[in-house]
Coordinates of C-alpha atoms in Angstrom, one line a residue:
Chain A
M1 CA 0.0 0.0 0.0
N2 CA 1.2 3.5 -0.8
S3 CA 1.8 5.0 2.7
H4 CA 1.8 8.6 1.4
E5 CA -1.7 8.3 0.1
P6 CA -3.6 6.5 2.9
A7 CA -6.8 8.6 2.4
L8 CA -7.3 7.3 -1.1
D9 CA -7.8 3.7 0.0
V10 CA -11.2 2.2 0.6
E11 CA -12.0 -0.4 3.3
L12 CA -13.4 -3.6 2.0
D13 CA -15.0 -5.1 5.1
E14 CA -18.6 -4.2 4.3
A15 CA -21.1 -6.6 2.8
R16 CA -22.0 -3.9 0.2
S17 CA -18.5 -3.9 -1.3
A18 CA -18.9 -7.6 -1.9
H19 CA -22.1 -6.7 -3.9
F20 CA -20.0 -4.2 -5.9
F21 CA -17.4 -6.9 -6.8
R22 CA -20.1 -9.3 -7.9
M23 CA -21.9 -6.7 -9.9
N24 CA -18.8 -5.7 -11.8
H25 CA -17.5 -9.3 -12.2
L26 CA -14.3 -8.4 -10.5
P27 CA -12.0 -11.2 -9.4
S28 CA -12.6 -12.4 -5.8
R29 CA -11.7 -10.0 -2.9
G30 CA -10.0 -12.9 -1.1
A31 CA -8.8 -11.9 2.3
H32 CA -7.9 -8.3 1.2
R33 CA -9.4 -5.7 3.5
S34 CA -8.5 -2.7 1.4
L35 CA -9.2 -1.9 -2.2
R36 CA -5.6 -0.8 -2.9
A37 CA -4.1 -4.0 -1.4
W38 CA -6.5 -6.1 -3.5
W39 CA -5.7 -4.1 -6.7
E40 CA -2.0 -4.4 -6.2
A41 CA -2.4 -8.2 -5.7
Q42 CA -4.0 -8.6 -9.2
P43 CA -1.8 -9.9 -12.1
W44 CA -0.4 -7.1 -14.2
E45 CA -2.3 -8.3 -17.3
Y46 CA -5.5 -7.7 -15.5
R47 CA -4.4 -4.3 -14.3
T48 CA -3.3 -3.1 -17.7
D49 CA -6.0 -4.8 -20.0
G50 CA -9.0 -5.3 -17.7
G51 CA -10.6 -1.9 -18.5
W52 CA -10.1 -0.6 -14.9
D53 CA -7.4 1.5 -13.3
Y54 CA -7.2 2.0 -9.5
E55 CA -8.7 5.5 -9.6
R56 CA -11.7 4.5 -11.6
L57 CA -12.2 1.4 -9.5
R58 CA -12.1 3.5 -6.4
D59 CA -14.5 6.1 -7.8
G60 CA -16.8 3.3 -8.9
L61 CA -16.9 1.8 -5.5
L62 CA -17.4 5.1 -3.7
S63 CA -20.3 5.9 -6.2
F64 CA -21.8 2.6 -5.4
L65 CA -21.6 3.0 -1.7
A66 CA -22.9 6.6 -1.9
A67 CA -26.0 5.6 -3.9
T68 CA -27.6 3.8 -1.0
K69 CA -26.9 6.6 1.4
G70 CA -28.1 9.3 -1.1
S71 CA -31.6 7.8 -1.3
A72 CA -32.2 8.4 2.4
D73 CA -35.5 10.1 3.3
R74 CA -35.9 13.8 3.0
A75 CA -37.8 15.7 5.6
P76 CA -41.5 15.3 5.0
L77 CA -43.2 17.9 2.9
R78 CA -45.6 20.0 5.0
M79 CA -47.0 22.4 2.3
L80 CA -46.8 22.8 -1.4
E81 CA -47.8 26.3 -2.8
I82 CA -48.4 27.2 -6.4
R83 CA -48.4 31.0 -6.8
R84 CA -50.6 32.3 -9.6
G85 CA -49.2 32.9 -13.1
R86 CA -50.8 33.8 -16.4
D87 CA -53.3 32.2 -18.8
K88 CA -52.7 31.6 -22.5
S89 CA -53.5 35.3 -23.3
G90 CA -51.2 36.6 -20.6
Q91 CA -54.0 37.5 -18.2
P92 CA -53.2 37.0 -14.6
E93 CA -54.5 33.8 -13.0
K94 CA -57.0 34.3 -10.2
F95 CA -55.8 31.8 -7.5
D96 CA -52.8 30.9 -5.5
L97 CA -53.0 27.2 -4.5
V98 CA -51.9 25.6 -1.2
L99 CA -51.7 21.8 -1.0
R100 CA -51.1 19.8 2.1
P101 CA -50.3 16.2 2.9
G102 CA -53.3 13.9 2.8
E103 CA -55.3 16.1 0.4
V104 CA -56.8 14.8 -2.8
V105 CA -57.2 17.6 -5.4
C106 CA -58.9 16.9 -8.7
L107 CA -58.2 18.6 -12.0
V108 CA -61.0 19.0 -14.5
G109 CA -61.0 20.6 -17.9
P110 CA -60.9 19.5 -21.6
T111 CA -57.8 18.3 -23.4
G112 CA -55.6 21.3 -24.1
A113 CA -57.0 23.4 -21.3
G114 CA -53.6 23.4 -19.4
K115 CA -53.8 20.5 -17.0
S116 CA -50.5 19.0 -18.2
R117 CA -48.9 22.5 -18.0
L118 CA -49.9 22.8 -14.4
L119 CA -48.6 19.4 -13.6
A120 CA -45.3 20.2 -15.5
D121 CA -45.0 23.4 -13.4
I122 CA -45.1 21.3 -10.2
E123 CA -42.8 18.7 -11.6
C124 CA -40.0 21.1 -12.5
L125 CA -40.7 23.3 -9.5
A126 CA -41.4 26.3 -11.7
Q127 CA -39.8 29.6 -10.5
G128 CA -41.5 32.1 -12.8
D129 CA -39.4 30.7 -15.7
T130 CA -42.1 28.6 -17.5
P131 CA -44.6 29.9 -20.0
T132 CA -47.2 30.3 -17.2
G133 CA -45.0 32.3 -14.9
R134 CA -46.1 30.2 -11.9
V135 CA -43.9 29.9 -8.8
V136 CA -43.8 26.7 -6.8
L137 CA -42.8 26.9 -3.1
I138 CA -42.0 24.0 -0.9
D139 CA -42.8 24.6 2.8
G140 CA -42.9 28.3 2.0
E141 CA -39.5 28.5 0.3
R142 CA -38.1 28.4 -3.1
P143 CA -36.3 25.1 -3.8
Q144 CA -32.5 25.1 -3.8
P145 CA -31.2 25.5 -7.4
E146 CA -29.3 22.2 -7.1
T147 CA -32.4 20.2 -6.3
R148 CA -34.2 21.5 -9.4
F149 CA -33.7 19.6 -12.6
T150 CA -32.7 16.4 -10.9
G151 CA -34.6 13.1 -10.6
D152 CA -33.7 13.0 -6.9
G153 CA -34.9 16.5 -6.3
Q154 CA -38.2 15.9 -8.0
I155 CA -41.1 15.6 -5.6
V156 CA -43.7 14.0 -8.0
A157 CA -44.5 10.3 -8.6
Q158 CA -46.7 9.6 -11.6
I159 CA -49.2 7.0 -12.4
T160 CA -50.8 7.1 -15.9
Q161 CA -52.9 4.7 -17.9
N162 CA -50.0 4.2 -20.4
M163 CA -47.7 2.7 -17.7
N164 CA -46.8 -1.0 -17.6
F165 CA -44.4 -3.2 -15.7
V166 CA -41.6 -4.3 -18.1
M167 CA -39.1 -6.0 -15.8
D168 CA -38.7 -9.7 -16.0
L169 CA -39.1 -10.3 -12.2
T170 CA -41.7 -11.7 -9.8
V171 CA -43.7 -9.3 -7.7
A172 CA -41.7 -10.1 -4.5
E173 CA -38.3 -9.8 -6.2
F174 CA -39.2 -6.5 -7.7
L175 CA -40.7 -5.0 -4.5
K176 CA -37.6 -6.2 -2.6
L177 CA -35.4 -4.4 -5.2
H178 CA -37.3 -1.3 -4.8
A179 CA -37.2 -1.5 -1.0
E180 CA -33.5 -2.1 -1.1
S181 CA -32.9 0.9 -3.4
R182 CA -34.6 3.0 -0.6
A183 CA -32.3 1.5 2.0
I184 CA -35.4 0.6 4.0
A185 CA -34.5 -1.1 7.3
S186 CA -36.8 -4.1 7.0
P187 CA -37.4 -4.6 3.3
D188 CA -39.3 -7.9 3.8
S189 CA -42.0 -6.3 5.9
A190 CA -42.2 -3.4 3.5
V191 CA -42.8 -5.9 0.7
R192 CA -45.5 -7.6 2.7
S193 CA -47.4 -4.4 3.3
V194 CA -47.3 -3.3 -0.3
L195 CA -48.5 -6.7 -1.5
E196 CA -51.4 -6.8 1.0
A197 CA -52.5 -3.3 0.0
A198 CA -52.3 -4.1 -3.7
V199 CA -54.3 -7.3 -3.3
S200 CA -56.9 -5.6 -1.2
M201 CA -57.5 -3.1 -4.1
A202 CA -57.3 -5.5 -7.0
G203 CA -60.4 -7.4 -8.1
E204 CA -58.4 -10.6 -8.5
P205 CA -55.8 -11.8 -6.0
F206 CA -52.2 -12.4 -6.9
G207 CA -49.2 -13.6 -5.0
P208 CA -45.6 -12.7 -4.4
S209 CA -44.3 -15.2 -7.0
T210 CA -46.5 -13.9 -9.9
P211 CA -44.3 -12.5 -12.6
L212 CA -44.8 -8.7 -13.0
T213 CA -45.4 -9.0 -16.7
Q214 CA -48.3 -11.5 -16.2
L215 CA -50.3 -9.2 -14.0
S216 CA -53.7 -8.2 -15.4
G217 CA -54.3 -4.5 -16.1
G218 CA -56.2 -4.0 -12.8
Q219 CA -53.6 -6.0 -10.8
S220 CA -50.7 -3.9 -12.3
R221 CA -52.5 -0.7 -11.5
A222 CA -53.2 -1.8 -7.9
L223 CA -49.6 -2.8 -7.4
M224 CA -48.4 0.5 -8.9
I225 CA -50.7 2.4 -6.6
A226 CA -49.7 0.4 -3.5
D227 CA -46.0 0.8 -4.3
A228 CA -46.3 4.6 -4.9
A229 CA -48.2 4.9 -1.6
F230 CA -45.8 2.8 0.6
L231 CA -42.4 2.6 -1.1
S232 CA -42.0 5.8 -3.3
P233 CA -40.2 8.6 -1.5
K234 CA -42.1 11.2 -3.5
P235 CA -44.5 13.3 -1.5
V236 CA -46.8 14.2 -4.4
I237 CA -48.6 11.6 -6.5
L238 CA -49.9 12.6 -9.9
I239 CA -52.6 10.3 -11.3
D240 CA -54.0 10.5 -14.8
E241 CA -57.4 8.8 -14.4
I242 CA -57.8 5.5 -12.6
E243 CA -59.7 3.1 -14.9
N244 CA -62.7 1.6 -13.1
A245 CA -62.1 -2.0 -14.0
G246 CA -60.3 -4.1 -11.5
V247 CA -59.2 -1.5 -9.0
D248 CA -61.0 -0.3 -5.9
R249 CA -60.5 3.4 -6.5
T250 CA -61.9 4.6 -3.3
R251 CA -59.5 2.4 -1.3
A252 CA -56.7 3.5 -3.6
L253 CA -57.3 7.1 -2.6
E254 CA -57.5 6.1 1.1
F255 CA -54.0 4.6 1.0
F256 CA -52.5 7.8 -0.4
V257 CA -54.3 9.9 2.2
D258 CA -53.3 7.6 5.0
Q259 CA -49.6 7.8 3.9
G260 CA -49.8 11.6 3.9
K261 CA -49.4 12.0 0.1
I262 CA -50.6 15.0 -1.8
V263 CA -52.7 13.5 -4.6
L264 CA -53.3 15.4 -7.9
L265 CA -55.9 13.5 -9.8
S266 CA -56.8 14.4 -13.4
T267 CA -60.2 12.8 -13.8
H268 CA -63.7 13.3 -15.2
D269 CA -65.1 10.3 -13.4
P270 CA -67.9 11.7 -11.2
L271 CA -67.1 9.5 -8.2
L272 CA -63.4 10.4 -8.2
A273 CA -63.9 14.0 -9.0
L274 CA -66.2 14.4 -6.0
S275 CA -63.8 12.5 -3.7
G276 CA -61.3 15.3 -3.6
V277 CA -61.2 18.0 -1.0
R278 CA -61.6 20.4 -3.9
R279 CA -61.4 20.4 -7.6
L280 CA -59.6 22.9 -9.9
V281 CA -61.3 23.9 -13.1
I282 CA -58.6 24.5 -15.7
R283 CA -59.4 26.6 -18.7
H284 CA -57.3 28.5 -21.2
G285 CA -54.1 27.7 -19.5
A286 CA -55.1 28.8 -16.0
V287 CA -57.0 27.7 -12.9
Q288 CA -60.3 29.4 -13.5
E289 CA -62.2 28.1 -10.5
V290 CA -61.6 26.2 -7.2
I291 CA -64.6 24.3 -6.2
E292 CA -65.1 22.6 -2.8
P293 CA -67.8 19.9 -3.0
S294 CA -71.2 21.3 -1.7
A295 CA -73.5 19.3 0.6
T296 CA -75.5 18.2 -2.4
E297 CA -72.4 17.1 -4.2
K298 CA -71.3 15.1 -1.1
A299 CA -74.7 13.4 -1.0
L300 CA -74.3 12.6 -4.7
R301 CA -70.9 11.1 -4.0
Q302 CA -72.5 8.8 -1.5
R303 CA -75.0 7.6 -4.0
L304 CA -72.4 7.1 -6.7
A305 CA -70.3 5.1 -4.2
G306 CA -73.2 2.8 -3.7
I307 CA -73.7 2.4 -7.4
D308 CA -70.0 1.7 -7.8
R309 CA -70.2 -1.0 -5.1
Q310 CA -73.2 -2.6 -6.9
L311 CA -71.3 -2.5 -10.2
S312 CA -68.3 -4.2 -8.6
A313 CA -70.5 -6.9 -7.1
L314 CA -72.1 -7.5 -10.6
R315 CA -68.6 -7.6 -12.1
E316 CA -67.5 -10.2 -9.5
R317 CA -70.6 -12.4 -10.3
L318 CA -69.9 -12.2 -14.0
R319 CA -66.3 -13.2 -13.4
S320 CA -67.4 -16.3 -11.5
G321 CA -69.8 -17.3 -14.4
E322 CA -73.1 -16.4 -12.8
R323 CA -76.3 -15.2 -14.5
L324 CA -77.4 -11.7 -13.4
D325 CA -81.1 -12.3 -13.7
S326 CA -81.4 -14.4 -10.6
D327 CA -81.2 -11.9 -7.7
P328 CA -83.0 -8.6 -7.9
A329 CA -81.4 -7.4 -4.7
T330 CA -78.0 -7.0 -6.5
T331 CA -79.5 -6.2 -9.9
P332 CA -80.5 -2.5 -9.3
A333 CA -82.5 -0.4 -11.6
L334 CA -79.8 2.0 -12.7
Chain B
M1 CA -19.2 28.5 -27.9
K2 CA -20.3 25.7 -25.7
L3 CA -19.7 22.0 -26.7
V4 CA -22.0 19.3 -25.2
T5 CA -21.2 15.7 -25.9
V6 CA -24.3 13.4 -26.0
A7 CA -23.8 9.7 -26.0
G8 CA -26.1 6.7 -25.6
P9 CA -26.9 3.3 -27.0
P10 CA -28.5 3.1 -30.5
S11 CA -32.2 4.0 -30.5
S12 CA -32.2 5.3 -26.9
G13 CA -33.8 8.6 -28.0
K14 CA -30.8 10.9 -28.3
T15 CA -31.8 12.7 -31.5
A16 CA -35.4 13.2 -30.3
I17 CA -34.4 14.8 -27.1
I18 CA -31.7 16.9 -28.7
V19 CA -34.2 18.3 -31.2
K20 CA -36.7 19.2 -28.4
A21 CA -34.1 20.7 -26.1
L22 CA -32.4 22.8 -28.9
G23 CA -35.9 24.0 -29.9
H24 CA -36.3 25.8 -26.6
L25 CA -32.9 27.5 -27.0
Q26 CA -33.6 28.4 -30.6
R27 CA -36.9 30.1 -29.6
E28 CA -34.8 32.2 -27.1
G29 CA -32.7 33.3 -30.1
R30 CA -29.6 31.1 -29.5
R31 CA -27.8 29.8 -32.5
V32 CA -27.4 26.0 -32.1
G33 CA -26.0 23.2 -34.2
V34 CA -25.3 19.5 -34.1
V35 CA -22.6 17.1 -35.3
K36 CA -23.8 13.5 -35.6
F37 CA -21.2 10.7 -35.4
D38 CA -22.3 7.3 -36.7
C39 CA -20.7 4.2 -38.2
L40 CA -22.2 3.3 -41.5
A41 CA -25.3 5.3 -42.1
S42 CA -27.4 8.1 -40.6
H43 CA -30.5 9.9 -41.6
D44 CA -30.6 12.1 -38.6
A45 CA -29.1 15.2 -40.4
E46 CA -32.4 15.6 -42.2
L47 CA -34.3 15.5 -38.9
F48 CA -32.1 18.3 -37.5
R49 CA -32.2 20.3 -40.7
A50 CA -36.0 20.0 -40.8
A51 CA -36.0 21.5 -37.3
G52 CA -33.9 24.4 -38.6
I53 CA -30.8 23.2 -36.9
P54 CA -27.5 23.2 -38.9
A55 CA -26.1 19.7 -38.8
L56 CA -22.9 17.9 -39.8
V57 CA -22.7 14.1 -40.2
G58 CA -19.5 12.1 -39.7
L59 CA -19.5 8.4 -40.7
S60 CA -16.5 6.4 -39.3
G61 CA -16.8 3.7 -41.9
N62 CA -14.0 1.2 -41.4
F63 CA -12.5 3.1 -38.5
C64 CA -13.1 2.6 -34.8
P65 CA -15.9 5.1 -34.2
D66 CA -14.4 6.5 -31.0
H67 CA -10.9 7.0 -32.6
Y68 CA -12.8 8.7 -35.5
F69 CA -14.6 11.0 -33.0
T70 CA -11.5 12.0 -31.3
T71 CA -9.6 12.8 -34.5
N72 CA -12.4 14.9 -35.9
I73 CA -14.1 16.7 -33.1
E74 CA -11.6 19.7 -33.4
D75 CA -12.6 20.2 -37.0
C76 CA -16.3 20.1 -36.1
F77 CA -15.7 22.5 -33.3
A78 CA -14.1 24.9 -35.8
W79 CA -17.1 24.4 -38.1
G80 CA -19.4 25.4 -35.2
R81 CA -17.4 28.5 -34.6
R82 CA -17.5 29.5 -38.3
Q83 CA -21.3 29.0 -38.1
D84 CA -21.2 31.4 -35.2
L85 CA -23.0 28.9 -32.9
A86 CA -23.6 29.5 -29.2
L87 CA -23.9 25.8 -28.6
L88 CA -22.7 22.8 -30.6
V89 CA -24.0 19.3 -29.6
S90 CA -22.0 16.3 -30.6
E91 CA -24.2 13.2 -30.8
S92 CA -22.7 9.7 -31.0
A93 CA -24.0 6.2 -30.4
G94 CA -22.1 4.2 -27.8
L95 CA -21.4 1.3 -30.2
C96 CA -19.6 -1.3 -28.1
N97 CA -20.1 0.5 -24.8
R98 CA -16.3 0.4 -24.3
C99 CA -15.6 4.0 -24.9
A100 CA -17.1 7.4 -24.3
P101 CA -16.8 10.7 -26.3
H102 CA -16.8 12.8 -23.1
I103 CA -14.1 15.5 -22.8
R104 CA -12.9 17.1 -19.7
G105 CA -14.2 20.6 -19.2
H106 CA -17.2 20.1 -21.6
L107 CA -20.7 19.1 -20.5
A108 CA -21.1 15.3 -20.9
V109 CA -24.5 13.8 -21.3
C110 CA -25.6 10.2 -21.4
V111 CA -29.0 9.1 -22.7
L112 CA -30.4 5.8 -21.5
D113 CA -33.6 4.0 -22.5
Q114 CA -35.6 2.9 -19.5
L115 CA -37.0 0.0 -21.5
A116 CA -33.5 -1.5 -22.1
G117 CA -33.6 -3.1 -18.6
V118 CA -32.5 -2.6 -15.1
H119 CA -28.9 -3.9 -15.8
T120 CA -28.3 -1.4 -18.6
P121 CA -26.6 1.2 -16.3
L122 CA -23.9 -1.4 -15.5
K123 CA -23.4 -2.4 -19.1
V124 CA -22.9 0.9 -20.8
G125 CA -19.6 1.7 -19.0
P126 CA -17.7 5.0 -19.3
M127 CA -20.2 7.0 -21.3
L128 CA -22.4 6.7 -18.2
K129 CA -19.7 6.6 -15.5
T130 CA -18.0 9.8 -16.8
A131 CA -21.2 11.8 -17.6
D132 CA -22.4 15.0 -15.8
L133 CA -26.0 14.6 -16.8
V134 CA -28.0 11.4 -17.4
L135 CA -31.2 11.6 -19.4
V136 CA -33.5 8.6 -19.0
T137 CA -36.0 8.2 -21.8
K138 CA -39.2 6.2 -22.4
G139 CA -40.1 6.3 -18.7
D140 CA -43.6 7.4 -19.5
I141 CA -44.6 3.9 -20.3
V142 CA -43.1 2.1 -17.3
S143 CA -44.2 2.2 -13.7
Q144 CA -43.0 4.8 -11.3
A145 CA -41.5 2.0 -9.2
E146 CA -39.3 0.8 -12.1
R147 CA -38.2 4.4 -12.8
E148 CA -37.0 4.7 -9.2
V149 CA -35.2 1.4 -9.3
F150 CA -33.5 2.4 -12.6
A151 CA -32.5 5.8 -11.1
F152 CA -30.9 3.9 -8.2
R153 CA -29.0 1.7 -10.5
V154 CA -27.7 4.8 -12.4
R155 CA -26.6 6.3 -9.1
Q156 CA -24.7 3.1 -8.2
V157 CA -22.6 3.6 -11.3
N158 CA -22.4 7.4 -11.2
A159 CA -23.4 9.1 -8.0
R160 CA -22.2 12.5 -9.2
A161 CA -24.3 13.1 -12.3
R162 CA -27.7 14.8 -12.4
L163 CA -30.4 12.5 -13.6
L164 CA -33.6 13.6 -15.4
F165 CA -36.5 11.7 -16.9
V166 CA -37.3 13.0 -20.3
N167 CA -39.6 12.2 -23.2
G168 CA -38.4 12.9 -26.7
I169 CA -41.9 12.5 -28.2
T170 CA -43.9 14.8 -26.0
G171 CA -40.9 17.0 -25.0
Q172 CA -41.5 16.4 -21.3
G173 CA -38.3 17.3 -19.4
S174 CA -36.7 18.9 -22.5
W175 CA -37.1 22.4 -21.2
E176 CA -35.2 21.4 -18.0
V177 CA -32.5 19.9 -20.2
S178 CA -32.2 23.1 -22.2
R179 CA -31.7 25.1 -19.0
L180 CA -28.8 22.8 -18.0
W181 CA -27.3 23.0 -21.5
D182 CA -27.5 26.8 -21.5
E183 CA -25.4 26.8 -18.4
A184 CA -22.8 24.4 -19.9
P185 CA -19.1 25.5 -19.6
E186 CA -18.2 28.1 -22.3
D187 CA -15.1 28.3 -24.5
T188 CA -13.2 25.5 -22.9
P189 CA -10.2 25.0 -25.4
L190 CA -10.5 21.7 -27.2
T191 CA -6.9 21.4 -28.5
G192 CA -4.7 20.0 -25.8
G193 CA -7.8 18.9 -23.8
R194 CA -8.3 15.3 -22.7
L195 CA -10.9 12.6 -23.1
R196 CA -12.4 11.6 -19.8
F197 CA -11.8 7.9 -20.5
P198 CA -9.1 6.4 -22.8
V199 CA -10.0 4.6 -26.0
P200 CA -8.6 1.1 -26.3
S201 CA -4.8 0.8 -26.4
A202 CA -4.8 -2.5 -28.4
V203 CA -4.3 -2.8 -32.1
C204 CA -4.6 -6.2 -33.6
S205 CA -4.8 -7.7 -37.1
Y206 CA -8.6 -7.5 -37.1
C207 CA -8.4 -3.7 -36.5
L208 CA -6.5 -3.6 -39.9
G209 CA -9.0 -5.5 -41.9
E210 CA -8.2 -9.2 -41.3
T211 CA -11.3 -11.4 -41.4
A212 CA -9.9 -14.9 -41.2
I213 CA -10.3 -16.8 -37.9
G214 CA -7.4 -18.8 -36.3
A215 CA -4.3 -18.3 -34.2
E216 CA -2.0 -17.8 -37.3
H217 CA -4.0 -14.7 -38.3
Q218 CA -3.8 -13.1 -34.9
H219 CA -1.0 -10.4 -34.8
G220 CA -0.5 -7.4 -32.6
T221 CA -1.9 -7.2 -29.0
V222 CA -4.3 -10.1 -28.4
R223 CA -6.3 -10.7 -25.2
K224 CA -7.5 -14.3 -24.6
I225 CA -10.6 -15.3 -22.7
Q226 CA -9.9 -17.1 -19.3
I227 CA -11.9 -20.3 -19.1
P228 CA -11.7 -22.1 -15.8
E229 CA -10.1 -25.6 -16.0
A230 CA -12.8 -28.3 -15.6
E231 CA -12.6 -30.4 -12.5
S232 CA -11.2 -33.8 -13.4
H233 CA -12.6 -36.8 -11.6

């Protein structure tokens, strides 16, 4: 070992450095307890032709070790503010918005009205520098410049109808990988809670050994929702419509609320749109109205929830091969 | 003039995100241009020109693409200066993943396709390891969970770089990219500068056009695979 450069060496006695060696197909660590000692013990052919040099190897190992530390939890978000900007004609917007953990806020408005722009402003933590001129504040403050424009600094998790699982892994393997990437202390119990939550929302049960790519549409969506609620570090969840087949949508929203997420739900489904604490009417590139559900709307929501439960029951019966003309109690006049 | 090197596996979405990001800069009145390095054929120059972006194409033909890049980037830089560009983007596909076109003192960007799989960050080598900015494409069609796992895998290889999810089709994230490119280092001299990662040192008979297989045709520096001895019983 070079005694004049002791600070540059890296200790190898952690289990995680073993993982680094396996991942990079490096020759066995043997009994070496320092990276430099191991490197200098390798044959010269390996050191000259193997594609590594000591500096790169060391940087690689430090990166690898830092990745797990870097994903540690941030302080929980207490308040997200969106200061008013301009509409498409440059007219000032009427509302400043304040969103807090556990709130479900719905966005309504036709395609092209500016829903995506509002979501994009939140995603990039706009600072008056986007076409709308909106300013996003986190806990009352402007975000640090170095946390903008980075995946780690982004506060938004997204679930859209276009998303699929593409990895060739089972449900449990995948969830464990995700839990490990978060450096969660007990990944196994985290995996169990996500799986339980997902199955409780999905119409049809599935198990830990089901391959991700074999999940039905509803099962996939349920797993994505449970994972985003329990395993994603992002405090804001952005949902582009939850399709009504195969997912208990009311329960999905409850999971997010329980986990203290801020949910932005772009939907024209009456049951979901009335489930929010308020809904934002987007028109001509700006928030034109903020509506809190009235007593009448809340009563309507109750009725819709009942109809939704009846539809789910009918769907279950169809799935199991029943006829629907047999029992008038569950065959309502809609 | 700023030089930004963009590298990434074939079909990872480099061209699409470059067109979108440069569009934002053009609308702000910046003069921007692209030089595209490829091996045998490229139709991307038409895409750039259709977007009003001056473009050069360099085809390496029978030469090692990364050697070709290194021996030509100065001339391309001079071309960019003559065009009075504020920003020149060099785009090249990481062909064998062994090398990287990234140069010290110039913004280095790696584009990765989320659909290519969770092991991709490990396989692409120095074009990711030495990058300052990693752009992950096609994330809009995979789950949030997989995006987070992919980002973690990228950080395991390069903890230093910024990582952004972008969409070359809708342009999502391209405005953020254009902000970072606009802040890229300016006027770093290229002549006398250094690559961030060395290109291969070996030259063998196959580099010089040999096609025949067999030990008698192998001259120059040759590296042999190590196959463990089978246990004898």
